[in-house]
PDB file of C-alpha atoms in Angstrom:
ATOM      1  CA  MET A1114      60.862 321.789  98.405  1.00 56.00           C
ATOM      2  CA  SER A1115      63.561 319.104  98.829  1.00 56.00           C
ATOM      3  CA  TYR A1116      63.742 315.221  98.363  1.00 62.00           C
ATOM      4  CA  TYR A1117      66.497 314.520 101.066  1.00 62.00           C
ATOM      5  CA  THR A1118      64.954 312.605 104.415  1.00 65.00           C
ATOM      6  CA  GLN A1119      66.738 313.211 107.586  1.00 64.00           C
ATOM      7  CA  PRO A1120      68.173 309.988 109.151  1.00 61.00           C
ATOM      8  CA  THR A1121      66.707 309.224 112.490  1.00 64.00           C
ATOM      9  CA  SER A1122      69.862 307.908 113.806  1.00 60.00           C
ATOM     10  CA  ALA A1123      73.053 308.631 114.113  1.00 58.00           C
ATOM     11  CA  THR A1124      74.899 305.303 113.616  1.00 60.00           C
ATOM     12  CA  TYR A1125      74.950 303.048 110.252  1.00 57.00           C
ATOM     13  CA  PRO A1126      74.714 299.438 110.261  1.00 57.00           C
ATOM     14  CA  TYR A1127      77.218 297.392 108.150  1.00 56.00           C
ATOM     15  CA  GLY A1128      74.280 295.536 106.938  1.00 57.00           C
ATOM     16  CA  ALA A1129      73.007 298.253 105.258  1.00 55.00           C
ATOM     17  CA  TYR A1130      75.776 298.110 102.575  1.00 54.00           C
ATOM     18  CA  ALA A1131      76.608 295.654 100.270  1.00 55.00           C
ATOM     19  CA  GLN A1132      80.074 293.567 100.996  1.00 56.00           C
ATOM     20  CA  THR A1133      83.032 294.422  99.308  1.00 56.00           C
ATOM     21  CA  PRO A1134      83.885 291.567  97.052  1.00 55.00           C
ATOM     22  CA  TYR A1135      87.600 289.742  97.485  1.00 55.00           C
ATOM     23  CA  ALA A1136      87.479 291.072 100.871  1.00 53.00           C
ATOM     24  CA  TYR A1137      89.628 289.524 103.429  1.00 52.00           C
ATOM     25  CA  GLN A1138      87.485 287.288 105.918  1.00 54.00           C
ATOM     26  CA  SER A1139      90.534 286.993 108.577  1.00 52.00           C
ATOM     27  CA  PRO A1140      91.615 289.585 111.386  1.00 52.00           C
ATOM     28  CA  ALA A1141      94.994 289.904 109.459  1.00 50.00           C
ATOM     29  CA  GLY A1142      95.381 290.430 105.724  1.00 51.00           C
ATOM     30  CA  TYR A1143      98.035 287.701 105.237  1.00 54.00           C
ATOM     31  CA  GLN A1144      98.418 283.965 105.708  1.00 56.00           C
ATOM     32  CA  PRO A1145     101.416 281.679 104.806  1.00 55.00           C
ATOM     33  CA  TRP A1146     100.861 279.335 101.738  1.00 56.00           C
ATOM     34  CA  SER A1147      99.657 275.792 102.875  1.00 56.00           C
ATOM     35  CA  TYR A1148     101.647 274.028  99.665  1.00 54.00           C
ATOM     36  CA  HIS A1149     105.029 276.026  99.963  1.00 52.00           C
ATOM     37  CA  GLN A1150     107.962 274.056 101.982  1.00 57.00           C
ATOM     38  CA  TYR A1151     110.809 276.007 103.336  1.00 55.00           C
ATOM     39  CA  PRO A1152     114.167 274.107 102.163  1.00 57.00           C
ATOM     40  CA  TYR A1153     115.970 275.151 105.367  1.00 57.00           C
ATOM     41  CA  VAL A1154     116.799 272.110 107.387  1.00 56.00           C
ATOM     42  CA  HIS A1155     117.849 272.289 111.107  1.00 57.00           C
ATOM     43  CA  PRO A1156     121.666 271.445 111.433  1.00 60.00           C
ATOM     44  CA  GLY A1157     120.863 268.750 114.243  1.00 61.00           C
ATOM     45  CA  ALA A1158     118.385 266.922 111.780  1.00 57.00           C
ATOM     46  CA  GLN A1159     119.281 263.641 109.875  1.00 64.00           C
ATOM     47  CA  VAL A1160     118.938 263.864 106.356  1.00 60.00           C
ATOM     48  CA  VAL A1161     117.617 260.223 105.355  1.00 65.00           C
ATOM     49  CA  ARG A1162     118.668 259.625 101.466  1.00 70.00           C
ATOM     50  CA  PRO A1163     117.404 256.954  99.485  1.00 65.00           C
ATOM     51  CA  ALA A1164     119.470 253.929  99.041  1.00 67.00           C
ATOM     52  CA  THR A1165     120.821 253.443  95.091  1.00 71.00           C
ATOM     53  CA  GLN A1166     120.645 250.124  94.242  1.00 71.00           C
ATOM     54  CA  VAL A1167     123.607 248.343  92.245  1.00 71.00           C
ATOM     55  CA  GLN A1168     122.838 246.024  89.569  1.00 74.00           C
ATOM     56  CA  PRO A1169     125.538 242.902  89.833  1.00 72.00           C
ATOM     57  CA  GLN A1170     127.231 242.718  86.199  1.00 75.00           C
ATOM     58  CA  PRO A1171     126.806 239.270  84.289  1.00 73.00           C
ATOM     59  CA  GLN A1172     129.919 237.234  84.844  1.00 77.00           C
ATOM     60  CA  ARG A1173     132.025 236.763  81.431  1.00 78.00           C
ATOM     61  CA  PRO A1174     133.488 233.408  80.799  1.00 75.00           C
ATOM     62  CA  ALA A1175     137.333 233.296  80.809  1.00 76.00           C
ATOM     63  CA  PRO A1176     139.185 233.305  77.387  1.00 76.00           C
ATOM     64  CA  THR A1177     140.411 230.019  76.443  1.00 78.00           C
ATOM     65  CA  PRO A1178     144.121 230.190  75.682  1.00 74.00           C
ATOM     66  CA  THR A1179     145.079 229.262  72.162  1.00 75.00           C
ATOM     67  CA  PRO A1180     147.571 226.384  72.043  1.00 70.00           C
ATOM     68  CA  THR A1181     150.991 227.200  70.503  1.00 73.00           C
ATOM     69  CA  VAL A1182     152.575 225.017  68.067  1.00 64.00           C
ATOM     70  CA  PRO A1183     156.600 225.011  68.449  1.00 62.00           C
ATOM     71  CA  ARG A1184     158.334 225.590  65.422  1.00 62.00           C
ATOM     72  CA  SER A1185     161.605 223.308  64.685  1.00 56.00           C
ATOM     73  CA  THR A1186     164.429 225.534  63.754  1.00 53.00           C
ATOM     74  CA  THR A1187     166.769 224.259  61.337  1.00 53.00           C
ATOM     75  CA  PHE A1188     170.555 225.428  60.977  1.00 49.00           C
ATOM     76  CA  GLN A1189     171.599 226.551  57.759  1.00 54.00           C
ATOM     77  CA  PRO A1190     175.101 226.601  56.992  1.00 54.00           C
ATOM     78  CA  TYR A1191     176.916 229.194  54.738  1.00 51.00           C
ATOM     79  CA  THR A1192     177.455 228.025  51.209  1.00 56.00           C
ATOM     80  CA  PRO A1193     179.342 230.579  48.629  1.00 55.00           C
ATOM     81  CA  SER A1194     177.971 231.964  45.906  1.00 53.00           C
ATOM     82  CA  TYR A1195     179.931 230.461  43.298  1.00 50.00           C
ATOM     83  CA  VAL A1196     181.126 226.994  42.690  1.00 50.00           C
ATOM     84  CA  ARG A1197     184.795 226.233  43.192  1.00 47.00           C
ATOM     85  CA  ASP A1198     186.810 224.616  39.949  1.00 46.00           C
ATOM     86  CA  ASN A1199     188.745 222.233  41.753  1.00 46.00           C
ATOM     87  CA  THR A1200     187.162 220.394  44.484  1.00 44.00           C
ATOM     88  CA  ALA A1201     190.378 218.160  45.830  1.00 42.00           C
ATOM     89  CA  SER A1202     192.518 221.258  45.707  1.00 46.00           C
ATOM     90  CA  THR A1203     189.994 223.330  47.412  1.00 46.00           C
ATOM     91  CA  SER A1204     189.390 220.506  50.337  1.00 48.00           C
ATOM     92  CA  THR A1205     193.230 219.752  51.107  1.00 48.00           C
ATOM     93  CA  GLY A1206     194.050 223.573  51.096  1.00 50.00           C
ATOM     94  CA  ALA A1207     191.197 224.339  53.421  1.00 50.00           C
ATOM     95  CA  GLY A1208     192.584 221.982  55.817  1.00 51.00           C
ATOM     96  CA  ARG A1209     195.960 223.807  55.447  1.00 53.00           C
ATOM     97  CA  GLY A1210     193.987 227.036  55.947  1.00 50.00           C
ATOM     98  CA  SER A1211     192.203 226.173  58.848  1.00 53.00           C
ATOM     99  CA  ARG A1212     195.685 225.013  60.666  1.00 54.00           C
ATOM    100  CA  LYS A1213     197.519 228.560  59.678  1.00 56.00           C
ATOM    101  CA  GLN A1214     194.293 230.775  60.742  1.00 56.00           C
ATOM    102  CA  SER A1215     195.610 230.668  64.101  1.00 61.00           C
ATOM    103  CA  ASN A1216     198.876 232.154  63.330  1.00 72.00           C
ATOM    104  CA  MET A1217     197.025 235.230  61.148  1.00 72.00           C
ATOM    105  CA  LYS A1218     194.948 236.142  64.134  1.00 79.00           C
ATOM    106  CA  GLY A1219     195.073 239.807  64.528  1.00 81.00           C
ATOM    107  CA  LEU A1220     196.443 240.611  61.278  1.00 84.00           C
ATOM    108  CA  PHE A1221     193.354 242.782  60.062  1.00 88.00           C
ATOM    109  CA  THR A1222     192.417 243.862  63.438  1.00 90.00           C
ATOM    110  CA  LYS A1223     193.558 247.566  62.850  1.00 90.00           C
ATOM    111  CA  GLU A1224     191.807 247.945  59.351  1.00 91.00           C
ATOM    112  CA  LEU A1225     188.853 246.029  60.140  1.00 91.00           C
ATOM    113  CA  LYS A1226     188.029 248.711  63.027  1.00 92.00           C
ATOM    114  CA  ASN A1227     188.457 251.275  60.724  1.00 92.00           C
ATOM    115  CA  LEU A1228     186.035 249.499  58.026  1.00 89.00           C
ATOM    116  CA  MET A1229     183.701 248.939  60.491  1.00 91.00           C
ATOM    117  CA  TYR A1230     183.772 252.598  61.850  1.00 91.00           C
ATOM    118  CA  GLY A1231     183.412 254.026  58.272  1.00 92.00           C
ATOM    119  CA  PHE A1232     180.602 251.831  57.651  1.00 89.00           C
ATOM    120  CA  GLY A1233     178.439 252.855  60.953  1.00 91.00           C
ATOM    121  CA  ASP A1234     179.855 250.724  63.723  1.00 89.00           C
ATOM    122  CA  ASP A1235     181.000 251.839  66.983  1.00 88.00           C
ATOM    123  CA  ARG A1236     184.261 253.602  67.152  1.00 89.00           C
ATOM    124  CA  ASN A1237     185.762 251.004  69.527  1.00 90.00           C
ATOM    125  CA  PRO A1238     183.832 247.636  68.784  1.00 90.00           C
ATOM    126  CA  ALA A1239     184.108 244.563  71.084  1.00 91.00           C
ATOM    127  CA  ASN A1240     186.878 242.633  70.513  1.00 91.00           C
ATOM    128  CA  ASP A1241     184.647 239.346  69.746  1.00 92.00           C
ATOM    129  CA  THR A1242     182.909 241.325  67.017  1.00 92.00           C
ATOM    130  CA  VAL A1243     186.626 242.143  65.347  1.00 92.00           C
ATOM    131  CA  ASN A1244     187.685 238.427  65.582  1.00 92.00           C
ATOM    132  CA  VAL A1245     184.302 237.032  63.775  1.00 93.00           C
ATOM    133  CA  MET A1246     184.752 239.265  61.432  1.00 92.00           C
ATOM    134  CA  GLU A1247     188.004 238.792  60.943  1.00 93.00           C
ATOM    135  CA  GLU A1248     187.705 234.969  60.269  1.00 93.00           C
ATOM    136  CA  ILE A1249     185.172 235.598  57.896  1.00 93.00           C
ATOM    137  CA  LEU A1250     187.584 237.776  55.598  1.00 91.00           C
ATOM    138  CA  ILE A1251     190.301 235.235  56.228  1.00 92.00           C
ATOM    139  CA  GLU A1252     187.982 232.663  55.133  1.00 92.00           C
ATOM    140  CA  TYR A1253     187.089 234.321  52.101  1.00 90.00           C
ATOM    141  CA  ILE A1254     190.542 235.193  51.103  1.00 89.00           C
ATOM    142  CA  THR A1255     191.877 231.688  51.160  1.00 90.00           C
ATOM    143  CA  ASP A1256     188.519 230.460  49.411  1.00 90.00           C
ATOM    144  CA  VAL A1257     189.601 233.067  46.289  1.00 89.00           C
ATOM    145  CA  CYS A1258     193.402 232.129  46.337  1.00 88.00           C
ATOM    146  CA  LEU A1259     192.381 228.237  46.353  1.00 88.00           C
ATOM    147  CA  ALA A1260     190.035 228.919  43.574  1.00 88.00           C
ATOM    148  CA  ALA A1261     192.295 230.947  41.258  1.00 86.00           C
ATOM    149  CA  GLY A1262     195.369 228.624  41.985  1.00 83.00           C
ATOM    150  CA  GLY A1263     193.158 225.281  41.297  1.00 77.00           C
ATOM    151  CA  SER A1264     193.835 225.560  37.650  1.00 65.00           C
ATOM    152  CA  SER A1265     197.263 227.107  37.180  1.00 65.00           C
ATOM    153  CA  LYS A1266     200.193 224.876  37.706  1.00 66.00           C
ATOM    154  CA  LYS A1267     202.230 227.690  38.918  1.00 69.00           C
ATOM    155  CA  GLY A1268     203.177 228.295  42.606  1.00 74.00           C
ATOM    156  CA  ARG A1269     202.410 231.869  42.580  1.00 81.00           C
ATOM    157  CA  LEU A1270     199.171 233.396  41.982  1.00 84.00           C
ATOM    158  CA  SER A1271     199.121 236.158  39.176  1.00 87.00           C
ATOM    159  CA  VAL A1272     196.732 239.179  38.855  1.00 88.00           C
ATOM    160  CA  ASP A1273     194.815 237.403  35.900  1.00 88.00           C
ATOM    161  CA  ASP A1274     194.075 234.551  38.195  1.00 88.00           C
ATOM    162  CA  LEU A1275     192.445 236.581  40.604  1.00 88.00           C
ATOM    163  CA  ARG A1276     190.681 238.457  37.716  1.00 89.00           C
ATOM    164  CA  ARG A1277     189.388 235.503  36.366  1.00 89.00           C
ATOM    165  CA  VAL A1278     188.182 234.159  39.747  1.00 89.00           C
ATOM    166  CA  LEU A1279     186.332 237.654  40.515  1.00 90.00           C
ATOM    167  CA  SER A1280     185.063 237.714  36.740  1.00 90.00           C
ATOM    168  CA  ARG A1281     181.354 236.478  38.103  1.00 88.00           C
ATOM    169  CA  PRO A1282     178.408 238.551  38.512  1.00 88.00           C
ATOM    170  CA  ALA A1283     178.369 238.281  42.139  1.00 88.00           C
ATOM    171  CA  ASP A1284     181.932 239.416  42.669  1.00 88.00           C
ATOM    172  CA  SER A1285     181.683 242.274  40.304  1.00 90.00           C
ATOM    173  CA  LYS A1286     181.759 245.214  42.756  1.00 92.00           C
ATOM    174  CA  LYS A1287     185.306 243.228  44.217  1.00 90.00           C
ATOM    175  CA  LEU A1288     186.533 243.339  40.918  1.00 91.00           C
ATOM    176  CA  ALA A1289     185.975 246.943  40.245  1.00 93.00           C
ATOM    177  CA  ARG A1290     187.412 247.663  43.360  1.00 91.00           C
ATOM    178  CA  MET A1291     190.931 245.571  42.598  1.00 91.00           C
ATOM    179  CA  GLU A1292     191.075 247.066  39.224  1.00 94.00           C
ATOM    180  CA  GLU A1293     191.159 250.495  41.188  1.00 95.00           C
ATOM    181  CA  LEU A1294     193.627 249.653  43.670  1.00 92.00           C
ATOM    182  CA  LEU A1295     195.731 248.190  40.903  1.00 93.00           C
ATOM    183  CA  PHE A1296     195.567 251.526  38.718  1.00 94.00           C
ATOM    184  CA  MET A1297     196.330 253.586  41.921  1.00 95.00           C
ATOM    185  CA  GLN A1298     199.477 251.287  42.514  1.00 94.00           C
ATOM    186  CA  GLU A1299     200.734 252.105  38.953  1.00 94.00           C
ATOM    187  CA  ASP A1300     200.040 255.583  39.203  1.00 93.00           C
ATOM    188  CA  ILE A1301     202.295 256.047  42.870  1.00 94.00           C
ATOM    189  CA  LYS A1302     204.873 253.835  40.770  1.00 93.00           C
ATOM    190  CA  ARG A1303     204.931 256.517  38.229  1.00 92.00           C
ATOM    191  CA  ALA A1304     204.878 259.500  40.381  1.00 92.00           C
ATOM    192  CA  ARG A1305     207.670 258.091  42.228  1.00 91.00           C
ATOM    193  CA  ALA A1306     209.642 257.483  39.022  1.00 90.00           C
ATOM    194  CA  GLN A1307     209.076 261.498  38.360  1.00 88.00           C
ATOM    195  CA  PHE A1308     210.755 262.613  41.476  1.00 84.00           C
ATOM    196  CA  ASP A1309     213.608 260.078  41.141  1.00 79.00           C
ATOM    197  CA  ASP A1310     214.287 261.411  37.675  1.00 75.00           C
ATOM    198  CA  ALA A1311     214.184 264.988  38.958  1.00 71.00           C
ATOM    199  CA  ASP A1312     216.284 264.293  41.837  1.00 72.00           C
ATOM    200  CA  ASN A1313     218.923 262.572  39.797  1.00 69.00           C
ATOM    201  CA  PRO A1314     218.844 263.495  36.124  1.00 65.00           C
ATOM    202  CA  ARG A1315     221.811 261.948  35.037  1.00 62.00           C
ATOM    203  CA  GLY A1316     221.104 258.871  36.977  1.00 56.00           C
ATOM    204  CA  LEU A1317     224.306 259.211  38.989  1.00 55.00           C
TER     205      LEU A1317
END
């Protein structure tokens, strides 16, 4: 005995079955998204960009120039580091030295160039520079000689007079150099005397 009932018709209506959930209602099973925008732009289309607003910068006040006060320049003459012994004889001797200085021009040019090169100057310094150095040197030698011969009654200067003038602390280096040169001079004299005695032992 069977409980199966034979269907009366060969067609089965769709309404007889429950609808399948999440079934597509459109004929095609896909559609483009409504919220999606394609980034492609047609070459002929003009792209409109928003204009950027430029904010004007505030103007700063121009700086006021500070007033400059001109300085008054005063000329300071050269003053020697020592006081001369005899003022009268020095003033008269300076006048004679200034007249004779033109005759002594060029007397120490070669030596001054070598000295300047030894102290770091150019090999061939300018003639004006050498002339100025020569004037300073002649003026210094004149001042030392006048100060040395002011107190002595002799006409010629002696080594002791120069030592007395250069015995001041400011001229200590010059005094040491003079003593060195005097020692070298005496040493050369002794060496020459020995050669003369060796060549002519009997003094013939």
